[in-house]
Amino acid sequence: MNFIEKNVSVEKAVIILSKNGIQIDEKEAKIILELLYLVSKNYEKPKEKKTLYP
């Protein structure tokens, strides 16, 4: 999986998660980051409802 802009490095993800009591290695962090990037890529923001009155 290839993303143009990766704002969080694998090392940073390991550090952030360890501060919150989650111990993972770099391989697991890479999988988690890939999942999060995939979810964010496919997320569609809810469309704004148009009302008759502004």
Tab-separated table of C-alpha atoms in Angstrom:
chain	number	residue	atom	x	y	z
A	1	MET	CA	0.000	0.000	0.000
A	2	ASN	CA	1.472	3.308	-1.019
A	3	PHE	CA	0.339	6.707	0.256
A	4	ILE	CA	1.719	9.997	-0.989
A	5	GLU	CA	1.583	11.784	2.347
A	6	LYS	CA	2.367	9.760	5.434
A	7	ASN	CA	2.225	12.127	8.351
A	8	VAL	CA	3.025	9.555	11.049
A	9	SER	CA	6.154	7.422	10.927
A	10	VAL	CA	6.172	3.850	12.183
A	11	GLU	CA	8.549	4.832	14.974
A	12	LYS	CA	6.282	7.688	16.054
A	13	ALA	CA	3.268	5.346	16.102
A	14	VAL	CA	5.155	2.927	18.372
A	15	ILE	CA	6.043	5.789	20.734
A	16	ILE	CA	2.512	7.200	20.833
A	17	LEU	CA	0.942	3.810	21.462
A	18	SER	CA	3.492	2.894	24.145
A	19	LYS	CA	2.660	6.126	25.997
A	20	ASN	CA	-0.913	4.819	26.118
A	21	GLY	CA	0.084	1.389	27.439
A	22	ILE	CA	0.017	-0.465	24.109
A	23	GLN	CA	3.222	-2.355	23.395
A	24	ILE	CA	3.740	-3.200	19.713
A	25	ASP	CA	6.693	-3.716	17.425
A	26	GLU	CA	7.393	-1.861	14.181
A	27	LYS	CA	5.795	-4.569	12.027
A	28	GLU	CA	2.512	-4.302	13.947
A	29	ALA	CA	2.646	-0.497	13.889
A	30	LYS	CA	3.053	-0.558	10.114
A	31	ILE	CA	-0.065	-2.727	9.762
A	32	ILE	CA	-2.060	-0.421	12.047
A	33	LEU	CA	-0.945	2.672	10.125
A	34	GLU	CA	-1.807	1.088	6.782
A	35	LEU	CA	-5.280	0.265	8.083
A	36	LEU	CA	-5.799	3.807	9.377
A	37	TYR	CA	-4.603	5.351	6.089
A	38	LEU	CA	-6.926	3.036	4.154
A	39	VAL	CA	-9.907	3.930	6.345
A	40	SER	CA	-9.202	7.650	6.062
A	41	LYS	CA	-8.809	7.389	2.294
A	42	ASN	CA	-12.188	5.698	1.916
A	43	TYR	CA	-14.054	7.838	4.436
A	44	GLU	CA	-16.771	9.971	2.931
A	45	LYS	CA	-17.883	13.002	4.880
A	46	PRO	CA	-21.645	13.220	5.388
A	47	LYS	CA	-23.241	15.397	2.775
A	48	GLU	CA	-24.681	18.654	4.002
A	49	LYS	CA	-28.449	18.745	4.099
A	50	LYS	CA	-29.906	21.611	2.167
A	51	THR	CA	-32.751	23.418	3.850
A	52	LEU	CA	-35.365	25.654	2.355
A	53	TYR	CA	-34.613	28.397	4.866
A	54	PRO	CA	-31.046	29.713	5.278
